[in-house]
Short mmCIF file of C-alpha atoms and ligand atoms in Angstrom, two decimals:
data_model
loop_
_atom_site.label_atom_id
_atom_site.label_comp_id
_atom_site.label_asym_id
_atom_site.label_seq_id
_atom_site.Cartn_x
_atom_site.Cartn_y
_atom_site.Cartn_z
CA UNK A 1 10.16 -7.13 18.19
CA UNK A 2 12.56 -9.15 20.29
CA UNK A 3 12.44 -10.18 23.88
CA UNK A 4 15.83 -8.45 24.31
CA UNK A 5 14.32 -5.02 23.56
CA UNK A 6 11.73 -5.44 26.36
CA UNK A 7 14.17 -6.61 28.80
CA UNK A 8 15.96 -3.24 28.87
CA UNK A 9 13.23 -1.79 31.25
CA UNK A 10 15.42 -3.34 34.02
CA UNK A 11 18.20 -1.24 35.50
CA UNK A 12 21.78 -2.60 35.46
CA UNK A 13 23.80 -2.51 38.68
CA UNK A 14 26.99 -4.16 39.21
CA UNK A 15 29.72 -5.99 37.08
CA UNK A 16 29.10 -7.28 33.62
CA UNK A 17 31.28 -8.25 30.66
CA UNK A 18 31.02 -6.40 27.31
CA UNK A 19 30.07 -8.82 24.63
CA UNK A 20 30.80 -6.20 21.88
CA UNK A 21 33.68 -4.47 23.47
CA UNK A 22 37.25 -4.25 22.11
CA UNK A 23 38.45 -6.82 24.57
CA UNK A 24 37.56 -10.51 23.90
CA UNK A 25 34.71 -11.60 26.06
CA UNK A 26 35.02 -14.66 28.22
CA UNK A 27 33.43 -17.96 27.19
CA UNK A 28 31.38 -18.06 30.39
CA UNK A 29 29.76 -14.77 29.76
CA UNK A 30 28.91 -15.58 26.25
CA UNK A 31 27.40 -18.90 27.20
CA UNK A 32 25.24 -17.28 30.05
CA UNK A 33 23.90 -14.63 27.76
CA UNK A 34 23.21 -16.94 24.86
CA UNK A 35 21.37 -19.43 27.21
CA UNK A 36 19.14 -16.69 28.65
CA UNK A 37 18.55 -15.33 25.15
CA UNK A 38 17.34 -18.80 24.11
CA UNK A 39 15.11 -19.00 27.05
CA UNK A 40 13.45 -15.71 26.17
CA UNK A 41 13.01 -16.80 22.50
CA UNK A 42 10.91 -19.58 23.76
CA UNK A 43 8.93 -17.34 26.04
CA UNK A 44 8.45 -14.78 23.35
CA UNK A 45 7.45 -17.24 20.51
CA UNK A 46 5.74 -20.21 22.22
CA UNK A 47 2.42 -19.42 23.84
CA UNK A 48 2.31 -22.80 25.60
CA UNK A 49 5.81 -22.12 27.09
CA UNK A 50 4.53 -18.80 28.41
CA UNK A 51 1.32 -20.41 29.93
CA UNK A 52 3.52 -23.02 31.71
CA UNK A 53 5.73 -20.43 33.18
CA UNK A 54 2.79 -18.15 34.32
CA UNK A 55 0.97 -21.18 35.95
CA UNK A 56 4.11 -21.96 37.85
CA UNK A 57 4.77 -25.40 36.27
CA UNK A 58 8.44 -26.29 36.85
CA UNK A 59 10.39 -25.21 33.81
CA UNK A 60 12.13 -28.11 32.09
CA UNK A 61 13.64 -25.87 29.43
CA UNK A 62 15.40 -23.76 32.04
CA UNK A 63 16.94 -26.83 33.74
CA UNK A 64 17.99 -28.16 30.31
CA UNK A 65 19.75 -24.67 29.76
CA UNK A 66 21.29 -24.90 33.11
CA UNK A 67 19.37 -21.86 34.26
CA UNK A 68 17.15 -20.82 37.29
CA UNK A 69 14.28 -18.70 35.52
CA UNK A 70 13.98 -16.96 39.05
CA UNK A 71 17.36 -15.31 38.45
CA UNK A 72 15.97 -13.22 35.61
CA UNK A 73 12.31 -13.27 36.41
CA UNK A 74 11.98 -9.51 35.48
CA UNK A 75 12.82 -10.30 31.88
CA UNK A 76 9.79 -12.51 31.41
CA UNK A 77 7.31 -11.56 34.10
CA UNK A 78 5.90 -8.09 33.54
CA UNK A 79 4.87 -7.70 37.17
CA UNK A 80 8.21 -8.52 38.69
CA UNK A 81 10.42 -5.79 40.07
CA UNK A 82 13.63 -6.27 41.82
CA UNK A 83 15.89 -3.90 43.95
CA UNK A 84 19.18 -5.92 43.54
CA UNK A 85 19.54 -7.42 40.12
CA UNK A 86 21.20 -10.76 39.92
CA UNK A 87 24.44 -11.29 38.14
CA UNK A 88 22.52 -13.08 35.29
CA UNK A 89 20.16 -10.20 35.09
CA UNK A 90 22.96 -7.72 35.05
CA UNK A 91 24.82 -9.50 32.33
CA UNK A 92 21.95 -10.05 29.98
CA UNK A 93 20.50 -6.49 30.29
CA UNK A 94 23.85 -5.14 29.54
CA UNK A 95 24.19 -7.27 26.49
CA UNK A 96 20.73 -5.84 25.15
CA UNK A 97 21.84 -2.30 26.11
CA UNK A 98 25.15 -2.78 24.07
CA UNK A 99 22.96 -3.75 21.10
CA UNK A 100 20.64 -0.87 21.51
CA UNK A 101 23.64 1.50 21.64
CA UNK A 102 25.11 0.00 18.45
CA UNK A 103 21.63 0.51 16.57
CA UNK A 104 21.58 4.08 17.88
CA UNK A 105 25.12 4.66 16.83
CA UNK A 106 24.40 3.31 13.35
CA UNK A 107 21.48 5.82 12.93
CA UNK A 108 23.14 8.89 14.52
CA UNK A 109 26.75 8.44 13.55
CA UNK A 110 28.10 5.33 11.55
CA UNK A 111 25.29 5.53 8.93
CA UNK A 112 25.64 9.27 8.40
CA UNK A 113 26.57 10.04 4.79
CA UNK A 114 29.52 12.40 4.15
CA UNK A 115 27.69 13.83 1.15
CA UNK A 116 26.38 17.09 2.73
CA UNK A 117 23.00 17.21 0.87
CA UNK A 118 22.33 13.63 1.52
CA UNK A 119 23.13 13.98 5.23
CA UNK A 120 20.84 17.00 5.78
CA UNK A 121 18.12 15.23 3.88
CA UNK A 122 18.42 12.04 5.82
CA UNK A 123 18.49 13.86 9.08
CA UNK A 124 15.21 15.69 8.19
CA UNK A 125 13.58 12.22 7.45
CA UNK A 126 14.84 10.94 10.67
CA UNK A 127 13.34 13.80 12.60
CA UNK A 128 10.11 13.64 10.72
CA UNK A 129 9.77 9.90 11.34
CA UNK A 130 10.40 10.22 15.30
CA UNK A 131 7.52 12.68 15.24
CA UNK A 132 5.17 10.54 13.17
CA UNK A 133 5.75 7.03 14.34
CA UNK A 134 5.50 5.23 17.70
CA UNK A 135 8.71 5.97 19.49
CA UNK A 136 9.59 2.21 19.76
CA UNK A 137 9.17 1.85 15.98
CA UNK A 138 10.99 5.09 15.27
CA UNK A 139 13.92 4.06 17.58
CA UNK A 140 14.40 0.78 15.78
CA UNK A 141 14.80 2.27 12.34
CA UNK A 142 18.52 2.86 11.40
CA UNK A 143 17.69 4.79 8.16
CA UNK A 144 20.45 3.01 6.33
CA UNK A 145 21.75 4.97 3.31
CA UNK A 146 21.01 2.11 0.94
CA UNK A 147 19.86 -1.42 0.35
CA UNK A 148 20.29 -3.73 -2.68
CA UNK A 149 18.07 -6.40 -3.91
CA UNK A 150 20.03 -9.22 -5.53
CA UNK A 151 16.89 -11.02 -6.73
CA UNK A 152 13.43 -10.01 -8.26
CA UNK A 153 10.85 -10.99 -5.56
CA UNK A 154 11.05 -13.66 -2.85
CA UNK A 155 10.41 -17.43 -2.71
CA UNK A 156 9.03 -17.47 0.88
CA UNK A 157 5.59 -15.77 0.28
CA UNK A 158 4.73 -14.72 3.92
CA UNK A 159 1.14 -13.73 4.34
CA UNK A 160 2.23 -10.57 6.29
CA UNK A 161 5.06 -9.41 4.01
CA UNK A 162 5.44 -5.66 5.01
CA UNK A 163 6.84 -4.85 1.59
CA UNK A 164 4.66 -6.99 -0.31
CA UNK A 165 7.34 -9.01 -2.06
CA UNK A 166 6.19 -10.52 -5.50
CA UNK A 167 7.02 -14.24 -6.32
CA UNK A 168 10.68 -15.00 -6.99
CA UNK A 169 11.59 -14.17 -10.51
CA UNK A 170 15.06 -13.58 -11.93
CA UNK A 171 18.30 -13.80 -9.90
CA UNK A 172 21.35 -11.60 -10.20
CA UNK A 173 24.08 -14.21 -10.68
CA UNK A 174 27.76 -13.74 -9.88
CA UNK A 175 28.88 -14.05 -13.51
CA UNK A 176 32.22 -12.12 -14.73
CA UNK A 177 30.15 -9.26 -16.11
CA UNK A 178 27.87 -8.89 -13.06
CA UNK A 179 30.74 -9.16 -10.67
CA UNK A 180 32.55 -6.30 -12.25
CA UNK A 181 29.31 -4.14 -12.30
CA UNK A 182 28.68 -5.09 -8.62
CA UNK A 183 32.17 -3.93 -7.60
CA UNK A 184 31.75 -0.82 -9.52
CA UNK A 185 28.49 0.17 -7.93
CA UNK A 186 29.89 -0.58 -4.42
CA UNK A 187 32.90 1.63 -5.19
CA UNK A 188 30.57 4.40 -6.57
CA UNK A 189 28.29 4.16 -3.42
CA UNK A 190 31.40 4.42 -1.29
CA UNK A 191 32.62 7.53 -3.02
CA UNK A 192 29.42 9.33 -3.17
CA UNK A 193 27.91 8.53 0.11
CA UNK A 194 31.21 8.19 1.97
CA UNK A 195 31.95 6.37 5.36
CA UNK A 196 28.15 5.92 6.12
CA UNK A 197 27.83 3.62 3.09
CA UNK A 198 28.98 0.72 5.13
CA UNK A 199 25.60 0.70 6.84
CA UNK A 200 24.06 -0.50 3.69
CA UNK A 201 22.75 -4.15 3.21
CA UNK A 202 21.67 -6.47 0.52
CA UNK A 203 18.03 -7.50 0.84
CA UNK A 204 14.63 -5.81 0.86
CA UNK A 205 11.57 -7.50 -0.73
CA UNK A 206 13.82 -10.44 -1.07
CA UNK A 207 15.26 -13.39 0.94
CA UNK A 208 19.03 -13.10 0.40
CA UNK A 209 19.50 -16.88 0.47
CA UNK A 210 17.33 -17.15 -2.76
CA UNK A 211 20.46 -16.06 -4.39
CA UNK A 212 22.97 -18.89 -4.49
CA UNK A 213 25.91 -16.33 -4.89
CA UNK A 214 24.87 -14.15 -1.93
CA UNK A 215 27.87 -15.01 0.17
CA UNK A 216 30.13 -13.91 -2.92
CA UNK A 217 28.32 -10.55 -3.17
CA UNK A 218 28.62 -9.86 0.52
CA UNK A 219 32.33 -10.77 0.54
CA UNK A 220 32.82 -8.04 -2.07
CA UNK A 221 30.76 -5.69 0.28
CA UNK A 222 33.14 -6.48 3.05
CA UNK A 223 36.21 -5.92 0.77
CA UNK A 224 34.82 -2.40 -0.12
CA UNK A 225 33.44 -1.31 3.28
CA UNK A 226 35.40 -3.23 5.84
CA UNK A 227 32.32 -5.00 7.23
CA UNK A 228 29.74 -7.60 6.33
CA UNK A 229 26.12 -6.32 5.83
CA UNK A 230 23.51 -7.67 8.17
CA UNK A 231 21.66 -10.61 6.79
CA UNK A 232 17.91 -11.39 7.54
CA UNK A 233 16.56 -14.70 6.24
CA UNK A 234 13.38 -16.66 6.74
CA UNK A 235 14.95 -19.81 5.37
CA UNK A 236 17.72 -20.87 7.89
CA UNK A 237 16.47 -24.45 8.00
CA UNK A 238 16.19 -24.81 4.26
CA UNK A 239 20.13 -23.82 4.00
CA UNK A 240 21.44 -25.22 7.26
CA UNK A 241 25.15 -25.68 6.21
CA UNK A 242 25.16 -22.38 4.29
CA UNK A 243 23.72 -20.50 7.15
CA UNK A 244 26.21 -22.08 9.40
CA UNK A 245 29.00 -20.99 7.22
CA UNK A 246 27.58 -17.55 6.83
CA UNK A 247 27.46 -17.19 10.63
CA UNK A 248 31.04 -18.24 10.93
CA UNK A 249 31.96 -15.84 8.07
CA UNK A 250 30.24 -12.72 9.73
CA UNK A 251 30.97 -13.42 13.33
CA UNK A 252 34.64 -12.43 13.32
CA UNK A 253 35.92 -9.39 15.03
CA UNK A 254 33.05 -7.14 14.04
CA UNK A 255 30.20 -9.63 15.25
CA UNK A 256 27.61 -8.68 12.65
CA UNK A 257 24.18 -9.07 14.10
CA UNK A 258 22.16 -11.32 11.71
CA UNK A 259 18.48 -12.25 11.94
CA UNK A 260 16.28 -15.25 11.37
CA UNK A 261 12.54 -14.66 10.85
CA UNK A 262 10.67 -17.33 12.70
CA UNK A 263 7.50 -18.32 10.94
CA UNK A 264 6.14 -20.98 13.43
CA UNK A 265 6.78 -22.52 16.79
CA UNK A 266 7.94 -25.60 15.11
CA UNK A 267 10.48 -23.64 13.19
CA UNK A 268 11.91 -22.15 16.38
CA UNK A 269 12.20 -25.53 17.83
CA UNK A 270 14.09 -26.83 14.84
CA UNK A 271 16.42 -23.80 14.74
CA UNK A 272 17.13 -24.52 18.45
CA UNK A 273 17.85 -28.27 17.76
CA UNK A 274 20.22 -27.39 14.81
CA UNK A 275 22.05 -24.51 16.43
CA UNK A 276 23.62 -24.19 19.93
CA UNK A 277 22.80 -21.20 22.01
CA UNK A 278 26.32 -19.92 21.66
CA UNK A 279 26.19 -20.25 17.78
CA UNK A 280 23.21 -17.85 17.77
CA UNK A 281 24.44 -15.33 20.17
CA UNK A 282 24.74 -12.73 17.43
CA UNK A 283 21.41 -13.81 15.59
CA UNK A 284 18.15 -12.21 16.52
CA UNK A 285 15.10 -14.51 16.08
CA UNK A 286 12.34 -12.25 14.86
CA UNK A 287 8.97 -13.83 15.88
CA UNK A 288 6.63 -13.83 12.94
CA UNK A 289 4.19 -16.68 14.20
CA UNK A 290 0.67 -15.91 15.23
CA UNK A 291 1.27 -17.11 18.77
CA UNK A 292 4.29 -14.74 19.42
CA UNK A 293 4.32 -11.60 21.62
CA UNK A 294 4.85 -9.38 18.75
CA UNK A 295 2.58 -6.91 16.71
CA UNK A 296 2.88 -7.03 12.91
CA UNK A 297 3.65 -3.86 11.16
CA UNK A 298 0.49 -2.55 9.53
CA UNK A 299 2.05 -2.31 6.01
CA UNK A 300 2.25 -4.31 2.83
CA UNK A 301 0.27 -7.68 2.67
CA UNK A 302 -0.44 -7.46 6.35
CA UNK A 303 -2.15 -4.11 5.95
CA UNK A 304 -4.39 -5.77 3.22
CA UNK A 305 -5.24 -8.55 5.55
CA UNK A 306 -5.78 -6.30 8.50
CA UNK A 307 -8.07 -4.19 6.37
CA UNK A 308 -10.32 -7.20 5.68
CA UNK A 309 -10.44 -8.22 9.31
CA UNK A 310 -11.34 -6.72 12.80
CA UNK A 311 -7.62 -6.67 13.43
CA UNK A 312 -7.31 -3.34 11.89
CA UNK A 313 -8.52 -1.81 15.07
CA UNK A 314 -5.63 -3.19 16.95
CA UNK A 315 -2.86 -1.80 14.74
CA UNK A 316 -1.03 1.55 15.42
CA UNK A 317 -0.49 4.17 12.83
CA UNK A 318 3.22 3.22 12.82
CA UNK A 319 3.03 0.56 10.27
CA UNK A 320 6.32 0.13 8.44
CA UNK A 321 9.24 -2.26 8.33
CA UNK A 322 11.22 0.10 6.01
CA UNK A 323 14.61 1.14 7.42
CA UNK A 324 16.32 2.90 4.53
CA UNK A 325 16.40 6.71 4.01
CA UNK A 326 18.43 6.64 0.74
CA UNK A 327 18.61 4.32 -2.20
CA UNK A 328 16.81 1.11 -2.82
CA UNK A 329 18.66 -0.60 -5.68
CA UNK A 330 17.52 -3.63 -7.54
CA UNK A 331 20.33 -5.41 -9.67
CA UNK A 332 17.94 -7.56 -11.69
CA UNK A 333 15.73 -4.56 -13.03
CA UNK A 334 18.56 -2.15 -13.05
CA UNK A 335 16.64 0.28 -10.97
CA UNK A 336 17.29 2.74 -8.17
CA UNK A 337 14.76 4.57 -6.01
CA UNK A 338 15.09 7.26 -3.38
CA UNK A 339 12.89 6.22 -0.39
CA UNK A 340 12.26 6.98 3.20
CA UNK A 341 10.10 5.17 5.90
CA UNK A 342 6.55 6.58 6.54
CA UNK A 343 3.58 5.03 8.38
CA UNK A 344 1.81 2.95 5.78
CA UNK A 345 -1.18 4.78 4.29
CA UNK A 346 -3.32 4.42 1.10
CA UNK A 347 -0.83 6.63 -0.69
CA UNK A 348 2.29 4.66 0.55
CA UNK A 349 0.81 1.10 1.46
CA UNK A 350 4.42 -0.47 1.60
CA UNK A 351 5.47 1.93 4.52
CA UNK A 352 7.93 4.01 2.52
CA UNK A 353 7.67 6.94 0.31
CA UNK A 354 9.33 7.02 -3.08
CA UNK A 355 10.63 10.39 -4.32
CA UNK A 356 11.87 9.19 -7.71
CA UNK A 357 13.19 6.12 -9.67
CA UNK A 358 15.99 6.02 -12.21
CA UNK A 359 17.50 3.14 -14.33
CA UNK A 360 20.98 1.81 -15.14
CA UNK A 361 22.79 -0.63 -17.30
CA UNK A 362 26.30 0.02 -16.43
CA UNK A 363 28.40 1.83 -13.92
CA UNK A 364 28.30 5.24 -15.78
CA UNK A 365 24.47 5.22 -15.98
CA UNK A 366 24.36 4.11 -12.36
CA UNK A 367 26.48 7.20 -11.42
CA UNK A 368 24.08 9.44 -13.52
CA UNK A 369 21.06 7.89 -11.92
CA UNK A 370 22.35 8.55 -8.41
CA UNK A 371 23.13 12.21 -9.27
CA UNK A 372 19.58 12.69 -10.44
CA UNK A 373 18.31 11.27 -7.21
CA UNK A 374 20.75 13.29 -5.13
CA UNK A 375 19.01 16.31 -6.95
CA UNK A 376 15.71 15.16 -5.49
CA UNK A 377 16.90 15.35 -1.77
CA UNK A 378 15.24 18.60 -0.87
CA UNK A 379 17.16 20.47 1.70
CA UNK A 380 15.58 24.05 1.37
CA UNK A 381 12.00 25.34 0.66
CA UNK A 382 11.11 27.67 -2.22
CA UNK A 383 8.39 30.49 -1.93
CA UNK A 384 5.76 28.48 -3.83
CA UNK A 385 6.26 25.33 -1.74
CA UNK A 386 3.12 24.36 0.31
CA UNK A 387 3.67 23.79 4.00
CA UNK A 388 1.48 22.87 7.00
CA UNK A 389 1.85 21.71 10.71
CA UNK A 390 -0.22 18.87 12.14
CA UNK A 391 -3.30 20.35 13.91
CA UNK A 392 -2.51 18.80 17.36
CA UNK A 393 0.70 20.79 17.64
CA UNK A 394 0.90 23.42 20.26
CA UNK A 395 3.44 26.14 21.19
CA UNK A 396 4.23 26.20 25.03
CA UNK A 397 6.28 28.73 27.02
CA UNK A 398 7.95 27.29 30.13
CA UNK A 399 9.86 30.05 31.97
CA UNK A 400 12.05 31.57 29.25
CA UNK A 401 12.07 28.45 27.10
CA UNK A 402 9.80 27.67 24.14
CA UNK A 403 8.86 24.27 23.18
CA UNK A 404 6.61 22.69 20.48
CA UNK A 405 4.43 19.85 21.65
CA UNK A 406 2.52 17.08 19.89
CA UNK A 407 1.12 14.30 21.86
CA UNK A 408 4.19 12.92 23.67
CA UNK A 409 6.59 14.53 21.23
CA UNK A 410 8.27 17.73 22.60
CA UNK A 411 11.02 19.70 20.81
CA UNK A 412 13.02 22.66 21.82
CA UNK A 413 14.14 24.72 18.86
CA UNK A 414 17.45 26.48 19.74
CA UNK A 415 16.74 29.04 16.82
CA UNK A 416 13.27 29.97 18.20
CA UNK A 417 13.35 32.82 20.77
CA UNK A 418 10.31 34.76 19.73
CA UNK A 419 7.15 33.20 21.40
CA UNK A 420 4.71 35.37 19.61
CA UNK A 421 6.15 34.64 16.17
CA UNK A 422 6.38 30.93 16.86
CA UNK A 423 2.86 30.65 18.18
CA UNK A 424 1.42 32.60 15.47
CA UNK A 425 3.17 30.65 12.75
CA UNK A 426 1.94 27.29 14.45
CA UNK A 427 -1.59 28.74 14.60
CA UNK A 428 -1.46 29.72 11.01
CA UNK A 429 -0.14 26.58 9.54
CA UNK A 430 -2.18 24.18 11.73
CA UNK A 431 -5.25 25.81 10.53
CA UNK A 432 -4.65 25.27 6.67
CA UNK A 433 -1.73 24.74 4.26
CA UNK A 434 0.00 27.89 2.85
CA UNK A 435 2.82 28.52 0.64
CA UNK A 436 6.08 29.89 2.15
CA UNK A 437 5.43 33.21 0.48
CA UNK A 438 1.76 33.40 1.92
CA UNK A 439 3.07 32.51 5.39
CA UNK A 440 5.70 35.20 5.31
CA UNK A 441 3.16 37.82 4.09
CA UNK A 442 0.62 36.79 6.72
CA UNK A 443 3.24 37.26 9.55
CA UNK A 444 4.71 40.54 8.21
CA UNK A 445 3.15 42.50 11.12
CA UNK A 446 5.03 40.43 13.66
CA UNK A 447 8.38 39.82 12.08
CA UNK A 448 10.45 40.89 8.92
CA UNK A 449 10.55 38.28 6.10
CA UNK A 450 14.23 37.13 6.78
CA UNK A 451 13.31 36.27 10.36
CA UNK A 452 10.20 34.43 9.47
CA UNK A 453 11.93 32.47 6.54
CA UNK A 454 14.74 31.48 9.07
CA UNK A 455 12.15 30.12 11.46
CA UNK A 456 10.30 28.21 8.62
CA UNK A 457 13.63 26.73 7.61
CA UNK A 458 14.42 25.62 11.23
CA UNK A 459 10.96 23.91 11.51
CA UNK A 460 11.63 22.27 8.06
CA UNK A 461 14.98 20.90 9.03
CA UNK A 462 13.57 19.75 12.46
CA UNK A 463 10.89 17.76 10.46
CA UNK A 464 7.99 19.55 12.08
CA UNK A 465 6.65 20.94 8.84
CA UNK A 466 4.52 18.81 6.62
CA UNK A 467 5.88 19.06 3.16
CA UNK A 468 5.40 16.38 0.46
CA UNK A 469 8.97 15.81 -0.34
S1 SF4 B 1 8.85 -11.05 4.78
FE1 SF4 B 1 10.66 -11.51 3.83
S2 SF4 B 1 10.86 -13.65 3.69
FE2 SF4 B 1 8.66 -13.14 3.83
S3 SF4 B 1 7.88 -12.78 1.76
FE3 SF4 B 1 8.53 -10.85 2.53
S4 SF4 B 1 10.60 -10.59 1.83
FE4 SF4 B 1 10.14 -12.76 1.74
#
């Protein structure tokens, strides 16, 4: 969704400074990266700015930022290729790559629960979503283990809201009683999920800044997990001094990457007027205005609007902005749901599947609710469970290796070494859904039940089997 992601099609050669490394980064590199970032924000968000560049009109914004836009032309001109990237290009692309690596690390390592069942369930959801969604959408989803809503609803009311946030209602204030409950919940999540709990965050169908005590809640989060959670707000201009303090608070050694949703070109200009490029080096501007070079996720309110208009044809099936495979907690309602991202559908219009919901009033009932939801994390199939495989899957033999292929998605199963069994299983389950028991019986002429069950289990864990749970 950001200019920085696209820029990574350029290869890096030569020296660059790490912005997120352990060593402090020089002020010159930070300034250079933040100014290029600002230029690309204008290019992504402002159509007139893009038109001017394309038509070759001398770029005043580049001069104002003390940049020569030709030095990094491949970042904004899709036709431009270079053999020898400039120093500016190298530095900026390496900055983007660092952020992409941190995102991948959060999904594959830092966000992994210690809780064995949770870990296995979450990994199956990650595998399944990579298969179902557009690769760029799937790569961007970190599958955080939990998120917490500190309000009921949102005051902003965006027409496209991918999670269809209701109007702002009650707010969970930082009272003495609520503070104790909050700290107990964080401790409980830390104990039950483990190290990966630090990848949680504190908003969903809410704007965090609607809660006047938000900063107090995330300070407790930092005290429990050792890091501040990411903050995404559409209201940086409404709360300028608060946001400035929040950025200072979260930009310490850990350099939390926060996000501003940009609802109009004018908002972007005001954000640029109020914050220096360097102040926003760790803040991604998420373009949400109509003129921006970004496709809206086909989920929530946007899905409803797209359905009413011809825009529906332009959207992909990868519609979701959900990024949690785990618990969605609402402190006002005292509710906790188990969810995972899915492409939005009539069944799951908000782009996430809900496996169950429990309620709590205190830390004991919160623990009990979590235990019930851990019990809904399915990690093995039973004989009566109905399974199927998408009809466009095929089994391919290349030399001695067996692959399963679906469109551009290819997977090699280390457990599968019997081509006849795997291809028969795929043919059977792509034709019609069957129970596990029926599948085993139908394949008895090819393999013994334990061998078939082992293969079914491998496909289940790899997220290849369709199973509604
Ligand atoms: S997109 Fe975010 S800011 Fe906009 S209505 Fe939804 S939750 Fe609120």
